[in-house]
XYZ file of C-alpha atoms in Angstrom:
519
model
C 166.941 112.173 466.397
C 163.784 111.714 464.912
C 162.772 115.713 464.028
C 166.514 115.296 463.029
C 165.719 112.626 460.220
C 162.291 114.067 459.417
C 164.394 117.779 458.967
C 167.051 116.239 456.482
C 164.253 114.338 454.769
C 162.306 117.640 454.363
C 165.532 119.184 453.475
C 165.980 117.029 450.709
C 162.396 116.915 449.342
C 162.578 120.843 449.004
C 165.935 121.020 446.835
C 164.564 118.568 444.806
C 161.679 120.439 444.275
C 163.495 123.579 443.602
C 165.272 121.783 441.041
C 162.539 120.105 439.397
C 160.438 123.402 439.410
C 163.596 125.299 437.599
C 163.987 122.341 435.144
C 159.759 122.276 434.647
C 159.718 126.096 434.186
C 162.944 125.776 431.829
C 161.026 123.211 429.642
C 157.443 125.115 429.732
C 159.664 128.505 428.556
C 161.221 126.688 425.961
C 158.055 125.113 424.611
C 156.248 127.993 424.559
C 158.879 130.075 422.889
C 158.660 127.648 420.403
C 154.695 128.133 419.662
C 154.876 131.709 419.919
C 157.662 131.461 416.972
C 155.847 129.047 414.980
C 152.411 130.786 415.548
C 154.062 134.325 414.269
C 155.397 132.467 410.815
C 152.397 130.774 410.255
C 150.028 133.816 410.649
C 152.483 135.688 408.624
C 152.008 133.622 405.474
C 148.541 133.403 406.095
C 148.428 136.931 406.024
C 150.316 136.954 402.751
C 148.581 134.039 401.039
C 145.195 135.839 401.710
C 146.491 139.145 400.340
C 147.817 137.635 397.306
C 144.785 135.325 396.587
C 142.955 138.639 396.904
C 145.389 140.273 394.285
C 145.502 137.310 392.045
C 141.838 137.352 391.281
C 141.742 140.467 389.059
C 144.245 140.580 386.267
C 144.333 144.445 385.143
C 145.814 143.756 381.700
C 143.670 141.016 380.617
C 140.639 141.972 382.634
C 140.588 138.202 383.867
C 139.097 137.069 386.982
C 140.051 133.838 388.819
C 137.449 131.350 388.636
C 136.278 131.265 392.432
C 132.846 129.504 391.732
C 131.952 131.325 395.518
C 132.878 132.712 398.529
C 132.795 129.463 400.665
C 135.175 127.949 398.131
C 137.729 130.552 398.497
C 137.360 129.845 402.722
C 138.057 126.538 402.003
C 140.978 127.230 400.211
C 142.651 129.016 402.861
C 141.214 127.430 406.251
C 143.420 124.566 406.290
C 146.780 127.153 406.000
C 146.625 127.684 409.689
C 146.262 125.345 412.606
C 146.061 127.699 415.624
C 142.214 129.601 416.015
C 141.384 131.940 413.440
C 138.537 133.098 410.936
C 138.709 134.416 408.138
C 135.254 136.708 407.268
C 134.149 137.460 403.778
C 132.259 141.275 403.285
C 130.293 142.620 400.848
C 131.149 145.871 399.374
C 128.424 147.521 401.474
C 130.268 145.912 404.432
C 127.841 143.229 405.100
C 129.625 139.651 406.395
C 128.358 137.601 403.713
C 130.489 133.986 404.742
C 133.052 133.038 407.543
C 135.299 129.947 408.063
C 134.047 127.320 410.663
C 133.400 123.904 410.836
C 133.148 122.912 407.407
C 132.977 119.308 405.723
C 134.786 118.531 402.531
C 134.456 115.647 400.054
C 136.033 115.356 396.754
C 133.948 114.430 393.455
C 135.474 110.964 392.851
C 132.452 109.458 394.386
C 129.426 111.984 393.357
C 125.981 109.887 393.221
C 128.172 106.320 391.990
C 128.604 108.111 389.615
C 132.235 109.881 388.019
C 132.813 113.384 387.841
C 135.724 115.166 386.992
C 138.245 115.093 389.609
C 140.206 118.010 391.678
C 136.728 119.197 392.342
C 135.697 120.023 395.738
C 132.835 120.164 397.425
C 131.622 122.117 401.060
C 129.280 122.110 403.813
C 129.337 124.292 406.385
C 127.735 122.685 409.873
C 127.727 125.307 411.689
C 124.261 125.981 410.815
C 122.795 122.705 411.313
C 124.799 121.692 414.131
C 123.258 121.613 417.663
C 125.062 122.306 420.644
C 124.620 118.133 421.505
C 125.790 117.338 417.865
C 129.372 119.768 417.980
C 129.914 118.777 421.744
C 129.642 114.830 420.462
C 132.135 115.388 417.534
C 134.446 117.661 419.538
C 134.988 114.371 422.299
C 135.136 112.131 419.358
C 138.031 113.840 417.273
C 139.767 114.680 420.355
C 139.986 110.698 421.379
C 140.422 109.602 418.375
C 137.550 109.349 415.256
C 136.574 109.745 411.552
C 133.627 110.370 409.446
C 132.571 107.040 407.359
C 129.813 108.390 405.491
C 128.007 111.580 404.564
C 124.901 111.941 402.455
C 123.602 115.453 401.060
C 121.946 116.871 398.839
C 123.119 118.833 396.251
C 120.715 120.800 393.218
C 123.994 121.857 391.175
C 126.558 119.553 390.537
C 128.601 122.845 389.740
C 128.410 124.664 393.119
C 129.815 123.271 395.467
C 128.126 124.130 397.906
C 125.156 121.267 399.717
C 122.760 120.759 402.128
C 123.770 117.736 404.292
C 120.937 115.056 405.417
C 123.353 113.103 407.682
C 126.489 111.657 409.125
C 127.785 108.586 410.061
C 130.797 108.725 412.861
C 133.453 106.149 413.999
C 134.211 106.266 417.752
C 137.546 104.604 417.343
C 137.981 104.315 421.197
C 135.084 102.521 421.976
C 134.999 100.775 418.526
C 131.227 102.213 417.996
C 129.161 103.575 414.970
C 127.083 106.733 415.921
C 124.307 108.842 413.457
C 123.949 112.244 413.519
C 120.946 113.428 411.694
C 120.040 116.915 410.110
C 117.128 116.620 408.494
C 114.656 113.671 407.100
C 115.135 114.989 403.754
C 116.441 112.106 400.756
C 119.849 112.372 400.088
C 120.786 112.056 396.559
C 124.674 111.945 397.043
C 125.899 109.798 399.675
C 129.894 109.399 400.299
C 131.830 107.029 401.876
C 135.417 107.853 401.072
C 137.683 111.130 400.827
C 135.638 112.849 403.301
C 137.526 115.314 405.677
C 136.213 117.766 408.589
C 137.775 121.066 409.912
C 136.120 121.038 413.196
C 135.868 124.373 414.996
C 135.643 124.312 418.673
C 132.875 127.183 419.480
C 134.148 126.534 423.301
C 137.386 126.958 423.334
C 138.313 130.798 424.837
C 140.699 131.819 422.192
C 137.704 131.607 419.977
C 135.503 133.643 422.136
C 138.304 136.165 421.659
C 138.163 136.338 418.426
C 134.563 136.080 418.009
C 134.188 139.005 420.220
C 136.924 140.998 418.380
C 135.040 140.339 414.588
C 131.303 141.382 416.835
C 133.277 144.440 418.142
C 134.837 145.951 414.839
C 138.770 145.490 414.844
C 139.952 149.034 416.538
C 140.850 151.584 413.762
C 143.811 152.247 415.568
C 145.078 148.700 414.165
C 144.905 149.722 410.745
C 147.534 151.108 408.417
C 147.405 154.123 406.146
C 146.089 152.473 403.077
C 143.716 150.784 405.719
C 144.235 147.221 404.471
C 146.789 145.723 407.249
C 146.040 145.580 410.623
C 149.015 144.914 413.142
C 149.420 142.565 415.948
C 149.058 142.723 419.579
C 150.719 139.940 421.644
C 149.689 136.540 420.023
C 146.860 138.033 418.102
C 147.074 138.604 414.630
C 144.943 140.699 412.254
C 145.054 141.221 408.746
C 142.639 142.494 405.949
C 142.186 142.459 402.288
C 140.101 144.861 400.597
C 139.909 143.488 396.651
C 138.547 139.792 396.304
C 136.766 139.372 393.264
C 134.419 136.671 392.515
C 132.838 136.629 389.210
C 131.827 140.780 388.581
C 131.965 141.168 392.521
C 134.382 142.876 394.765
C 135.035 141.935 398.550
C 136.995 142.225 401.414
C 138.247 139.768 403.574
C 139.439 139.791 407.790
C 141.637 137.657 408.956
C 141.580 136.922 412.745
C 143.766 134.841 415.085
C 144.381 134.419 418.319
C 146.096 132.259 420.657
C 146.750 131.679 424.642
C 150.192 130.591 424.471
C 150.222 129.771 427.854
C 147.292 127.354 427.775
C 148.905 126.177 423.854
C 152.219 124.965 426.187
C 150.571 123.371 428.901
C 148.550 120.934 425.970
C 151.195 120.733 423.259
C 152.406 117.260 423.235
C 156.635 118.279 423.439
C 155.467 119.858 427.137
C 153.759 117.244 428.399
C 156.025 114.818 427.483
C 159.113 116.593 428.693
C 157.073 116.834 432.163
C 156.101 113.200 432.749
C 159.561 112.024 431.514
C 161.240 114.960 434.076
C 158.630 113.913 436.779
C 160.316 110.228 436.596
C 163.331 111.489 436.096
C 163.407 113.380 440.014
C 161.032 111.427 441.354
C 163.571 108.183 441.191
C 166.210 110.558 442.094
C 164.417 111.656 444.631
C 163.523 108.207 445.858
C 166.870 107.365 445.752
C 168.602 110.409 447.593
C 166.078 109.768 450.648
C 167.058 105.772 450.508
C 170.502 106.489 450.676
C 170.303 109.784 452.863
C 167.894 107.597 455.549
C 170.658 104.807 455.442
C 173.257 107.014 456.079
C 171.133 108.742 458.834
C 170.583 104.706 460.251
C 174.185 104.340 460.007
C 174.832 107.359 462.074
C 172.183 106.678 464.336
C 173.413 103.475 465.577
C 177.095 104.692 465.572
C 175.889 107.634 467.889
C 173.923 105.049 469.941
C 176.598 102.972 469.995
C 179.195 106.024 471.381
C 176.326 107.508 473.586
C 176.322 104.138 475.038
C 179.975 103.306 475.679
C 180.734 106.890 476.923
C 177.571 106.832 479.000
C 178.327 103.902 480.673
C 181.882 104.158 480.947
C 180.672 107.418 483.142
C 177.896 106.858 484.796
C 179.569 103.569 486.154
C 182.656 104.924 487.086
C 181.137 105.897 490.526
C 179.066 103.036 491.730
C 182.215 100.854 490.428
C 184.608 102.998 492.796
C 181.933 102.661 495.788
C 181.501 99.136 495.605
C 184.913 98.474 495.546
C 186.249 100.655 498.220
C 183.257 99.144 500.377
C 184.558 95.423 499.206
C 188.054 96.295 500.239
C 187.354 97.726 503.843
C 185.028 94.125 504.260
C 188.356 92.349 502.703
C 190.788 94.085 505.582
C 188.026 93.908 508.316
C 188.753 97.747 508.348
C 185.857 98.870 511.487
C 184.009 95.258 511.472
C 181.146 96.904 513.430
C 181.104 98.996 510.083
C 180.582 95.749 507.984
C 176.717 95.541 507.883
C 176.328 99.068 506.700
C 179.259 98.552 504.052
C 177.374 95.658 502.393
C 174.248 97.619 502.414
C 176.105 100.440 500.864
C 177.467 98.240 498.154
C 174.359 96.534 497.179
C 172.634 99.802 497.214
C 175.087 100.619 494.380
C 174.612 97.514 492.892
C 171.055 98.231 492.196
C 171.505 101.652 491.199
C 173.937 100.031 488.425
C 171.324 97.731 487.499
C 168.478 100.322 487.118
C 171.071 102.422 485.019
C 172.402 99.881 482.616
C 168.232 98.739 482.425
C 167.535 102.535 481.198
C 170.807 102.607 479.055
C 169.828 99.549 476.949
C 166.019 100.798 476.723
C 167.149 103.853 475.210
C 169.892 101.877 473.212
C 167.034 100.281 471.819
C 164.281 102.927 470.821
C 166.952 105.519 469.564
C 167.662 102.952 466.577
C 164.242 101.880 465.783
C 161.638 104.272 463.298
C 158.672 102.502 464.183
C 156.848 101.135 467.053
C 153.728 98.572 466.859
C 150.653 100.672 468.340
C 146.791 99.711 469.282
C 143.742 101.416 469.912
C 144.016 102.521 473.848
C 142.472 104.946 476.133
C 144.872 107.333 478.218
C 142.949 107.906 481.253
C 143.148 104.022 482.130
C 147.028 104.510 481.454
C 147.523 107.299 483.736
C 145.546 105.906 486.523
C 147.600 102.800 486.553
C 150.705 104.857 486.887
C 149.069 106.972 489.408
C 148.524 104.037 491.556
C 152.389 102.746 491.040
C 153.912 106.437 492.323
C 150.935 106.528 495.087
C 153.710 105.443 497.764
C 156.040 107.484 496.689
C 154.469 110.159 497.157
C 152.780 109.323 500.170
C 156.444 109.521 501.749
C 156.575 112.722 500.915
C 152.838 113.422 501.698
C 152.664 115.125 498.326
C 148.852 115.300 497.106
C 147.632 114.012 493.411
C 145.285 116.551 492.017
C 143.872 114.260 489.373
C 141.712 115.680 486.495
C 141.423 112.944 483.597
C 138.771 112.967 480.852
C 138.061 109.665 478.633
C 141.153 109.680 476.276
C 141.024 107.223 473.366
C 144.445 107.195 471.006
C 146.345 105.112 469.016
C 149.347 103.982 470.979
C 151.767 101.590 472.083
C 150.698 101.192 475.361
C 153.792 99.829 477.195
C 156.009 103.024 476.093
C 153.461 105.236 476.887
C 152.822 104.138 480.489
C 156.364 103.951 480.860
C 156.738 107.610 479.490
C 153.724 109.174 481.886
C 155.567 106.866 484.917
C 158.466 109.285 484.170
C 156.763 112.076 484.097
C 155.128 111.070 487.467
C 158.207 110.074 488.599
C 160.002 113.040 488.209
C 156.955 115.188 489.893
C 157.605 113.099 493.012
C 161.209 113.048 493.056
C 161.750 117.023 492.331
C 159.110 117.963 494.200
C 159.105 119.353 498.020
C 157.231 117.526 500.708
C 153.527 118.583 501.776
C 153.264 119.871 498.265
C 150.294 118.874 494.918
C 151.178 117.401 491.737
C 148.710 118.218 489.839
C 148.057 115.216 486.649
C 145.281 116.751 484.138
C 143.918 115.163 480.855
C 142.000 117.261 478.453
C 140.784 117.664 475.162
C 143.293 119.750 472.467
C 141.832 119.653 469.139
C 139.603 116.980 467.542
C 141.035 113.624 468.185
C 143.973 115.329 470.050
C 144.449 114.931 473.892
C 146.949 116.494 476.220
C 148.238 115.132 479.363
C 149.777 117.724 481.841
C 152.127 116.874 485.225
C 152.634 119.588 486.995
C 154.692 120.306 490.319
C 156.271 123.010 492.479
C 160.026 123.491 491.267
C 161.681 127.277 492.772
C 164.840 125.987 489.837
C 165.415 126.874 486.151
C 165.012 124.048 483.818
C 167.322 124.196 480.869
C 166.136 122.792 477.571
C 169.226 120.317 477.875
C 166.686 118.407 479.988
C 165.710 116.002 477.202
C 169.258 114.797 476.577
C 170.711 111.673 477.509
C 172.537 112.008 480.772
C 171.788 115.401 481.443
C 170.953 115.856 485.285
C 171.411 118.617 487.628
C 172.965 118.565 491.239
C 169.861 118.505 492.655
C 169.103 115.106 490.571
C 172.137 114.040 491.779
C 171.832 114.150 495.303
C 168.319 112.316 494.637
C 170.427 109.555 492.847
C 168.929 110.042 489.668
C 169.721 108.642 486.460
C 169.002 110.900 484.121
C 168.037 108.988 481.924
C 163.779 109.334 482.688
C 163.110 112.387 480.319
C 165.083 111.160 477.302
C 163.701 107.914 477.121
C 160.436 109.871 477.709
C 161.615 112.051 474.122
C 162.059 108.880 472.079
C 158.907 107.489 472.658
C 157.312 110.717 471.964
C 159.047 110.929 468.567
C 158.319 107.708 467.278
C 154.517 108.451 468.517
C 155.445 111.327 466.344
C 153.706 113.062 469.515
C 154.147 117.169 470.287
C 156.003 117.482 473.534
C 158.004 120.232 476.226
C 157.802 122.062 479.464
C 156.636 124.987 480.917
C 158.699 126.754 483.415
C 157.227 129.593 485.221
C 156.061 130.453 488.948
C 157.938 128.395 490.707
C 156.302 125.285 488.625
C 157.279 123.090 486.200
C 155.320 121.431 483.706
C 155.605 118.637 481.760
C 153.314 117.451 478.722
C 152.593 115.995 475.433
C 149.975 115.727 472.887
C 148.644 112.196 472.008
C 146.482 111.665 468.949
């Protein structure tokens, strides 16, 4: 009954998971479906809105340029269009990179020196050259936890270029409600700003930027590129794209765009995922929690009906036959049928009497640990147990004059010890009772694995044991005629199975034996 309960409990657990991995996998498709869509449009217009800045800076009729003060500006401009990993790299006309997008700080001119300036004026700084390794890996934990620049001080020699050299930065750890200083260099600032300061932080770390790094240090294959050789096409989730005519003041350049994205890792982080998973987790884990409750109630239900039948029928059987002797035997006393008879009569019945009294004893013992799931156990060493069964059977077999072959090794488990002893007596029992006179049981304790210990009884038996052996009741003629109850070996399998203790038989040779695995 017990492999029985821990079998529909395992069934259980795996169509749950089946279920939960189908609904997980449904959700993680979805999401990512989702990102791969979204990532697509978003390069798309990036693409577009590069191409067209690049076209809108040269006005063929009037001979206009757009006022890009420099290159950095025009990366500013269109850095914060796209979310997922990208740069965008500036060339020369001779082909030489001359900027690239990155982590770049922004501050507007509201607050330039305490003094005004006109407004809807930017200004940059690009850290990536005067960020250490330290420095990025210390903002990188701090915006990912939560945290904001308070102050920044530079220093700028041209209020009209946006472009400065920072000095340093004050940071806000808002999770541990700290103030941190990162310093550049020990130069004096001479603009120092406290408000309207933003940062588009570039993780040098992540992969998808290795990818892309490596792609830009690599050339972009020319198989990529169109006829006119300004558009270059995607592959997968990576998108290129390339415009050859930006023109700042009187000179001509060409820009690359680059992007790239692991979708897969992009699911497994995006917020919709995760929270999908841990409100699906909860979701089968109490329905899981409540399928076993009511599945092991059921199977406690059923268990105690079945013990309750197995013990009616069983005794309503195995009764029938004492019952009939003793009563036949009380009715030839009653009638004084052969008085010289009478003595052997009585002995007769109360021979019966006893053997009703061991059964019903074994019936209600097995009653009992066929409805239980748990036994109390203690810290207990096997070869002591075995010994002091050895010495109960030690008449027994002596009757017989069948020889103990005794091999026991120290043996310390985690037991209950009166079910065990009364197991290995069964075992021993059954060696005497099956076995034929002026023969060896042999009783041998060894070491299995680690902590593991297996105790073997083994006798001469010329029969075929069937596997039916373990059930209740279940005796052959040859049990019979020794006025067996049957009941030895499956009393023997309960306690095994709440010990949750490996046990069978070995039939071969004309032997038989019998053993389990304690732990």
């Amino acid at each position: 009954m017990m492999k029985k309960t821990i079998k529909l409990n395992l069934i259980v657990l795996a169509a749950v998971l089946i279920f939960y991995s189908a609904t997980v996998s449904m959700t993680y498709n979805n999401v990512k479906e989702s990102i791969e869509e979204d990532y697509r449009t978003v390069t798309s217009e990036l693409d577009f809105q590069i191409y067209q800045a690049g076209a809108l800076t040269y006005d063929s009729e009037s001979e206009d340029y757009r006022e890009w003060r420099c290159v950095e500006e025009f990366l500013n401009d269109y850095d914060y269009n796209i979310s997922y990993p990208h740069r965008v790299v500036v060339y020369d006309s001779n082909g030489n990179e001359v900027a690239r997008t990155g982590t770049t700080l922004e501050f507007s001119t509201y607050s330039y020196g305490n003094k005004y300036i006109a407004p809807n004026i930017s200004y940059l700084c690009n850290l990536d050259n005067y960020l250490t390794e330290e420095q990025k890996e210390f903002i990188v934990q701090r915006e990912r936890y939560g945290g904001y620049i308070k102050k920044f001080a530079c220093i700028s020699e041209n209020r009209d270029n946006p472009i400065v050299t920072p000095v340093y930065l004050e940071y806000v750890d808002v999770q541990k409600n700290k103030e941190y200083r990162l310093n550049f260099s020990d130069e004096t600032p001479n603009v120092i700003v406290d408000y309207s300061i933003s940062l588009n932080l570039v993780d040098d770390n992540n992969k998808d930027y290795e990818f892309i790094d490596k792609q830009i240090a690599d050339g972009i294959p020319q198989a990529y590129l169109d006829e006119n050789g300004d558009d270059l096409g995607g592959i997968g989730l990576a998108n290129y794209s390339r415009c050859n005519e930006l023109y700042i003041g009187s000179e001509v350049y060409s820009v690359l765009s680059v992007s790239y994205i692991d979708s897969a890792r992009y699911t497994l982080q995006d917020f919709r995922f995760t929270n999908s998973l841990g409100n699906i987790t909860l979701l089968y884990v109490t329905v899981t929690a409540i399928a076993l409750a009511v599945l092991n109630v059921y199977i406690k239900r059923n268990r105690l009906n079945n013990a309750k039948y197995v013990f009616s029928n069983a005794a309503a059987h195995e009764l029938k036959t004492p019952l009939a002797v003793i009563e036949n035997k009380c009715e030839f006393i009653l009638e004084g049928v052969d008085e010289s008879k009478t003595a052997e009569y009585v002995n007769e019945t109360y021979k019966e009497a006893l053997r009703m009294n061991t059964l019903l004893n074994n019936l209600l013992r097995y009653n009992k640990l066929s409805t239980i799931n748990r036994v109390e156990k203690a810290d207990s060493n096997l070869r002591q147990l075995v010994e002091n069964e050895l010495e109960k059977y030690s008449s027994a077999a002596k009757v017989k004059n069948i020889t103990f072959n005794i091999e026991l090794i120290d043996a310390d488990i985690n037991c209950n010890d009166e079910l065990i002893s009364l197991a290995v007596g069964n075992l021993l029992s059954n060696a005497v009772k099956f076995s034929p006179s002026d023969s060896i049981v042999s009783v041998i304790l060894t070491k299995f694995k680690k902590k593991k210990y297996k105790l073997s009884v083994i006798n001469r038996f010329d029969g075929v044991i069937d596997k039916k052996v373990w059930d209740m009741l279940y005796v052959s003629d040859e049990a019979r005629s020794g006025k067996s109850t049957g009941m030895g070996l499956p009393i023997s399998k309960e306690i095994f199975e709440l010990h949750r203790y490996k046990y069978g038989f070995k039939n071969e040779n004309g032997t038989v034996e019998f053993y389990f695995i304690a732990k």
